[in-house]
Tab-separated table of C-alpha atoms in Angstrom:
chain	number	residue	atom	x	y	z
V	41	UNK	CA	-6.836	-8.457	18.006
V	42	UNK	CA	-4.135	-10.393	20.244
V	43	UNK	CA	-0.525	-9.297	20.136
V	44	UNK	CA	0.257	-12.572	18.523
V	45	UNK	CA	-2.534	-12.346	15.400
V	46	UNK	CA	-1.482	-8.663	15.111
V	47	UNK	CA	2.269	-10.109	14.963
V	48	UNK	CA	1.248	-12.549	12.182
V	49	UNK	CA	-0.778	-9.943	9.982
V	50	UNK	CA	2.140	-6.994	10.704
V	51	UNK	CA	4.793	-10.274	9.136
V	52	UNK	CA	1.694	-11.318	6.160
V	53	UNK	CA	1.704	-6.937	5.600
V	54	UNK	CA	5.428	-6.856	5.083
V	55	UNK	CA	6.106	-10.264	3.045
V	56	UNK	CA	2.844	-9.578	0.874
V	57	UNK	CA	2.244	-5.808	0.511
V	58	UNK	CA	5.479	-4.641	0.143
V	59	UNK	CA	5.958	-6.727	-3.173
V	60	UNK	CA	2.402	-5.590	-4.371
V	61	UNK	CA	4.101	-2.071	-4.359
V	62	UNK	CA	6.311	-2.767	-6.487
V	63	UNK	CA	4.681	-4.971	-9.473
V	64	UNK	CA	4.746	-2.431	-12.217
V	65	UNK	CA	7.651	-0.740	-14.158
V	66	UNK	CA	8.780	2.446	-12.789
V	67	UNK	CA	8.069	4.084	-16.380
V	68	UNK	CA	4.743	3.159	-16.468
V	69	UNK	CA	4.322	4.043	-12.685
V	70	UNK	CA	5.346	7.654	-14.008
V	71	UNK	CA	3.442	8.186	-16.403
V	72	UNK	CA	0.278	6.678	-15.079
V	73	UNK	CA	0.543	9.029	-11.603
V	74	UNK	CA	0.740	5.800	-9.640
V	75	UNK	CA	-2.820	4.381	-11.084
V	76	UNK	CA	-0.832	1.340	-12.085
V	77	UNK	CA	-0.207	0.279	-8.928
V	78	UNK	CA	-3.643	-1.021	-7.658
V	79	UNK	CA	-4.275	-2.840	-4.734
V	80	UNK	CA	-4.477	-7.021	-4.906
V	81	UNK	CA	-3.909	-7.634	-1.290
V	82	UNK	CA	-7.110	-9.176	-1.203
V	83	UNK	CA	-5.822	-12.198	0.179
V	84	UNK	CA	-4.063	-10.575	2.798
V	85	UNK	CA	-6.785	-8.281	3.993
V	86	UNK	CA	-9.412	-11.561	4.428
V	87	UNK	CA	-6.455	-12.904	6.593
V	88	UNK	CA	-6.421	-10.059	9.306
V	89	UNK	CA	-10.040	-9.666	8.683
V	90	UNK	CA	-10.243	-14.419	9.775
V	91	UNK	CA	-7.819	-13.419	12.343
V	92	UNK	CA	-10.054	-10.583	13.952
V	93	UNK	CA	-13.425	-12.182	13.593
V	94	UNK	CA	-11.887	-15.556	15.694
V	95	UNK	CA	-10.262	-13.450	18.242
V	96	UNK	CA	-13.949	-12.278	19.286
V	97	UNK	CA	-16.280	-14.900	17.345
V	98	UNK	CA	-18.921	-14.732	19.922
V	99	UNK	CA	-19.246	-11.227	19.200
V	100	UNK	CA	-22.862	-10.850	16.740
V	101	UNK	CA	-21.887	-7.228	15.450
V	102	UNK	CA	-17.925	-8.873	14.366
V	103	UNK	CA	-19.607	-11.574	12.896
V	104	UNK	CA	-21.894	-9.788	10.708
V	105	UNK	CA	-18.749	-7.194	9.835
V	106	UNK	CA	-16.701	-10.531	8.420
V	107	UNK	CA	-19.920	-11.104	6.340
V	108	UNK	CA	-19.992	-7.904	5.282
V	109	UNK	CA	-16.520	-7.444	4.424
V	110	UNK	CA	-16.038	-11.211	2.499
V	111	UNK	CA	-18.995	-10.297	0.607
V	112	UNK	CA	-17.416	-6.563	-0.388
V	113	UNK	CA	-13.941	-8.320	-1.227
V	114	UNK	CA	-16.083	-10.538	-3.659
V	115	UNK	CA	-17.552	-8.150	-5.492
V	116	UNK	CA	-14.264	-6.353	-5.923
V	117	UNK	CA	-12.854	-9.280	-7.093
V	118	UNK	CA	-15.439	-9.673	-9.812
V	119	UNK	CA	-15.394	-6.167	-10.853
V	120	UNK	CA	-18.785	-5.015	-9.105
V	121	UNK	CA	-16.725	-1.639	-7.862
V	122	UNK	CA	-20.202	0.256	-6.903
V	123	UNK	CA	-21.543	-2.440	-4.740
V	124	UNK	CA	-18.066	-3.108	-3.274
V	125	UNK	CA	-17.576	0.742	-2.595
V	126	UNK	CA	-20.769	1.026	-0.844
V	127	UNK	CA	-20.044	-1.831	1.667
V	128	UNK	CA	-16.687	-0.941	2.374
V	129	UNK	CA	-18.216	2.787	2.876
V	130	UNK	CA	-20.501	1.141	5.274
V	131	UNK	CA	-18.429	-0.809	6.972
V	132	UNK	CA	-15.410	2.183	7.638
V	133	UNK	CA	-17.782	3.909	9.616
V	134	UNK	CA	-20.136	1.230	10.885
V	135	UNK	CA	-18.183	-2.204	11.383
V	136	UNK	CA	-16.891	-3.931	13.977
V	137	UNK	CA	-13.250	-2.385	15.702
V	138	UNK	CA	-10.478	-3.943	13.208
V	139	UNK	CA	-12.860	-3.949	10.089
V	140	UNK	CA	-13.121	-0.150	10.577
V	141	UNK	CA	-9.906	0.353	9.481
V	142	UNK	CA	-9.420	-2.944	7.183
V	143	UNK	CA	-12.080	-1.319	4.864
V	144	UNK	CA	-11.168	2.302	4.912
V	145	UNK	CA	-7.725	0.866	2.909
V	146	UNK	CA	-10.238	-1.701	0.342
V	147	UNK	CA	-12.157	1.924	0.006
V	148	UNK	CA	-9.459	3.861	-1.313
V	149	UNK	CA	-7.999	0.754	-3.419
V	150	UNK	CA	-11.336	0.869	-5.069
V	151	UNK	CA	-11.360	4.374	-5.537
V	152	UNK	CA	-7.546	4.390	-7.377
V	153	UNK	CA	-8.999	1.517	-9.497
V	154	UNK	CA	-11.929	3.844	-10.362
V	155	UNK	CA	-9.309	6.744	-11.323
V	156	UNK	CA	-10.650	8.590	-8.263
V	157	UNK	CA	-7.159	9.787	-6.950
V	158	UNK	CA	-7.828	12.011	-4.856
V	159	UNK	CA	-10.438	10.662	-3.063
V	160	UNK	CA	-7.650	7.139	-3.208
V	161	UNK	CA	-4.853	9.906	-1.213
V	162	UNK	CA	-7.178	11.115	1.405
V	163	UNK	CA	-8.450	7.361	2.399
V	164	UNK	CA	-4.409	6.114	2.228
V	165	UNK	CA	-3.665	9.521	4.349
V	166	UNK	CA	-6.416	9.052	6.872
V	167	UNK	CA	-5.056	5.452	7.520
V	168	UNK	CA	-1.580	6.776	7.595
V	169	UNK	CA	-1.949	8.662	10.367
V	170	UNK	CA	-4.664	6.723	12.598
V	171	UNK	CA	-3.096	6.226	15.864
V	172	UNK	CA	-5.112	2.759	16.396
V	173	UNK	CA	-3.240	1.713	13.265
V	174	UNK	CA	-0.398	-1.118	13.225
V	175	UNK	CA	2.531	0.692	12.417
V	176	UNK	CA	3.037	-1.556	9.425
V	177	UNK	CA	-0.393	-0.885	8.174
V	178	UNK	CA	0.371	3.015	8.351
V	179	UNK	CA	3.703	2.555	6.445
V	180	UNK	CA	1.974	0.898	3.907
V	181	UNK	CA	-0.732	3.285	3.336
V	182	UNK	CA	1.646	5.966	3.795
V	183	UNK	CA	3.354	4.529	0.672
V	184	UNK	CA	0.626	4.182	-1.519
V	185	UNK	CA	-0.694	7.358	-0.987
V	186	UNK	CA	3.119	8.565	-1.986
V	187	UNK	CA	3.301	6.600	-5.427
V	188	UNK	CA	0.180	8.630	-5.711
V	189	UNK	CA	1.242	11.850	-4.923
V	190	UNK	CA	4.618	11.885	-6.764
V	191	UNK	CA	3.167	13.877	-9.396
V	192	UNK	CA	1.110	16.473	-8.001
V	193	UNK	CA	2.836	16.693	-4.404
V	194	UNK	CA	5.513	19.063	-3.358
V	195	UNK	CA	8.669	17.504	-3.571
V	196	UNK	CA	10.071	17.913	-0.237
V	197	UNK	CA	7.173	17.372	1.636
V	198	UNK	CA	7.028	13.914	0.084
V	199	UNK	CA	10.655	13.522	0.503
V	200	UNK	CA	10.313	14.048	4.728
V	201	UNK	CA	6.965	11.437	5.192
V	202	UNK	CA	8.729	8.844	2.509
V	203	UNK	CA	12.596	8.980	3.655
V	204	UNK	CA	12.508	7.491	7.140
V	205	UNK	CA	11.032	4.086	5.364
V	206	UNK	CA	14.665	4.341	2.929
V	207	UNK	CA	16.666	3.262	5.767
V	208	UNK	CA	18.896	-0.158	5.459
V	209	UNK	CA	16.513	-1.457	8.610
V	210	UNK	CA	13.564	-0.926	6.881
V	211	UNK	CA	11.451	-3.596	5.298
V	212	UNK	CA	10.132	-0.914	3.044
V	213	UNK	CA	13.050	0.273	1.417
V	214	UNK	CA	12.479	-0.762	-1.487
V	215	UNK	CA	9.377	0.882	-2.378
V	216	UNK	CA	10.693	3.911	-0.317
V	217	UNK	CA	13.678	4.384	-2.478
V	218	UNK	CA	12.285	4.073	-5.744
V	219	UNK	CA	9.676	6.805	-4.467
V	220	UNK	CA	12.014	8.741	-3.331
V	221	UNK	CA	14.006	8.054	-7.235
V	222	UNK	CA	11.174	9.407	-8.753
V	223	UNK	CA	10.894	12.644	-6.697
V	224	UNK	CA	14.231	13.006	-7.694
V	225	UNK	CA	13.813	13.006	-11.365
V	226	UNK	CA	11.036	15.132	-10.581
V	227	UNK	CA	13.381	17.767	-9.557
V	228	UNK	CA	15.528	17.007	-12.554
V	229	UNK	CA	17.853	15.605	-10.312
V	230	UNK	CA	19.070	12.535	-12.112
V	231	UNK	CA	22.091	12.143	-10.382
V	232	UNK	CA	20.260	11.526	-7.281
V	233	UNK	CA	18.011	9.118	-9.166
V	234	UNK	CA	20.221	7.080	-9.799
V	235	UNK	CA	21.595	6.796	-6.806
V	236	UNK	CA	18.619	5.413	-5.438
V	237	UNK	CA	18.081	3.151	-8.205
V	238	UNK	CA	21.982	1.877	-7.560
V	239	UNK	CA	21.372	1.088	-4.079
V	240	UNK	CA	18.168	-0.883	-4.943
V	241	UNK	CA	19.883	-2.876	-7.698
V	242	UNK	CA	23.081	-3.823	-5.332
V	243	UNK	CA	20.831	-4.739	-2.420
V	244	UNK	CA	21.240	-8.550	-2.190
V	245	UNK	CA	18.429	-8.685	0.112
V	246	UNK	CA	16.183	-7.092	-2.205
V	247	UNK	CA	14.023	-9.599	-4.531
V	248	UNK	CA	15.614	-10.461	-7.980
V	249	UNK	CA	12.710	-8.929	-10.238
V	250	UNK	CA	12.898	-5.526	-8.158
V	251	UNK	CA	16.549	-5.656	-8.940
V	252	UNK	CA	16.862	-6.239	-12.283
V	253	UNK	CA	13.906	-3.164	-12.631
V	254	UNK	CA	16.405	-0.894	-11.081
V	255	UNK	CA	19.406	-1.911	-13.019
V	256	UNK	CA	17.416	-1.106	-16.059
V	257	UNK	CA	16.347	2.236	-14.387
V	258	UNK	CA	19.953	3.054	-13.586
V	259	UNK	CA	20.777	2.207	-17.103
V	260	UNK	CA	18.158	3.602	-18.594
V	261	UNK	CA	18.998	7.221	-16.926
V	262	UNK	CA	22.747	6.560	-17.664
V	263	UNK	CA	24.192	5.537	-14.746
């Protein structure tokens, strides 16, 4: 992958995923351990996965692996989980460089929609910390192994991988704050809760729905 399509599908991961983290209502997300928040980023993945098949489209074995993977994201799409699973599963271990990786995430969406969480966390962690990873791509699997963990995980732990994605620079902050709200109330810190929440709901940058949410968070805790 060029430096210019991995530009493009690091700008598509931000503008696209980031949202997808944060569809569902934060009292749903905790009761639910995080299985509410399931992947859709189909759309996105099959871009990265156009961009890295034309960067090498002479190449047989990257040609077969975008086969492989559109006809996986298909049958995800229309429910067939098994068959998807299985090519995914394939292609994480057996695809062409790029689709490696691009599957391993599809694989562990899969397995959250299956209620398979902790198979869902190790896929998210493995991607989290692959050092041929985009940075972006780790952040976001870092994430939504997080939203995962918030229930079982140690708080602090959690609190140190999820915090340095909370800062005003990051594109992530949203979703990192509102993890890093529910760890709080985890701890029966509500004070600190809210806090997060605030800083969500006064962020102008921050997109209107995922602002309102945390008003009603903030209100809802009594802040």
């Amino acid at each position: 992958m060029t430096q210019k399509s991995d530009d493009a599908a690091a700008d598509l991961l931000i503008k696209e995923v980031d949202e997808e983290l944060r569809q569902d209502q934060m009292l749903q997300l905790w009761k639910r351990h995080g299985t509410s928040i399931l992947g859709g980023f189909v759309a996105v993945i099959l871009v990265v996965a156009g961009l890295t098949a034309w960067n090498a489209w002479g190449d047989r074995k990257r040609e077969q692996s975008s086969l492989s993977f559109t006809e996986a994201a298909r049958a995800a799409e229309q429910g067939k989980l098994e068959q998807a699973a299985e090519l995914f599963g394939r292609l994480s271990t057996e695809g062409a460089s790029g689709y490696r990786l691009l599957s391993v995430l599809k694989l562990a969406d899969i397995k959250q929609r299956q209620g398979a969480l902790p198979e869902a966390i190790t896929l998210y962690d493995r991607v989290a910390v692959d050092p041929g990873a985009n940075g972006e791509i780790q952040s976001f699997a870092l994430l939504k192994a997080a939203y995962l963990k918030v229930d079982t995980a140690e708080p602090e732990g959690l609190e140190r991988q999820v915090s340095p994605l909370a800062i005003e620079s990051s594109p992530w902050r949203y979703s990192a704050r509102e993890v890093l709200a529910l760890l709080a109330l985890k701890r029966g810190d509500k004070a600190k809760a809210i806090e997060f929440f605030q800083k969500i709901a006064t962020d102008e940058s921050a997109p209107p729905s995922t602002r309102e949410r945390a008003s009603n968070m903030t209100s809802a805790l009594g802040g």
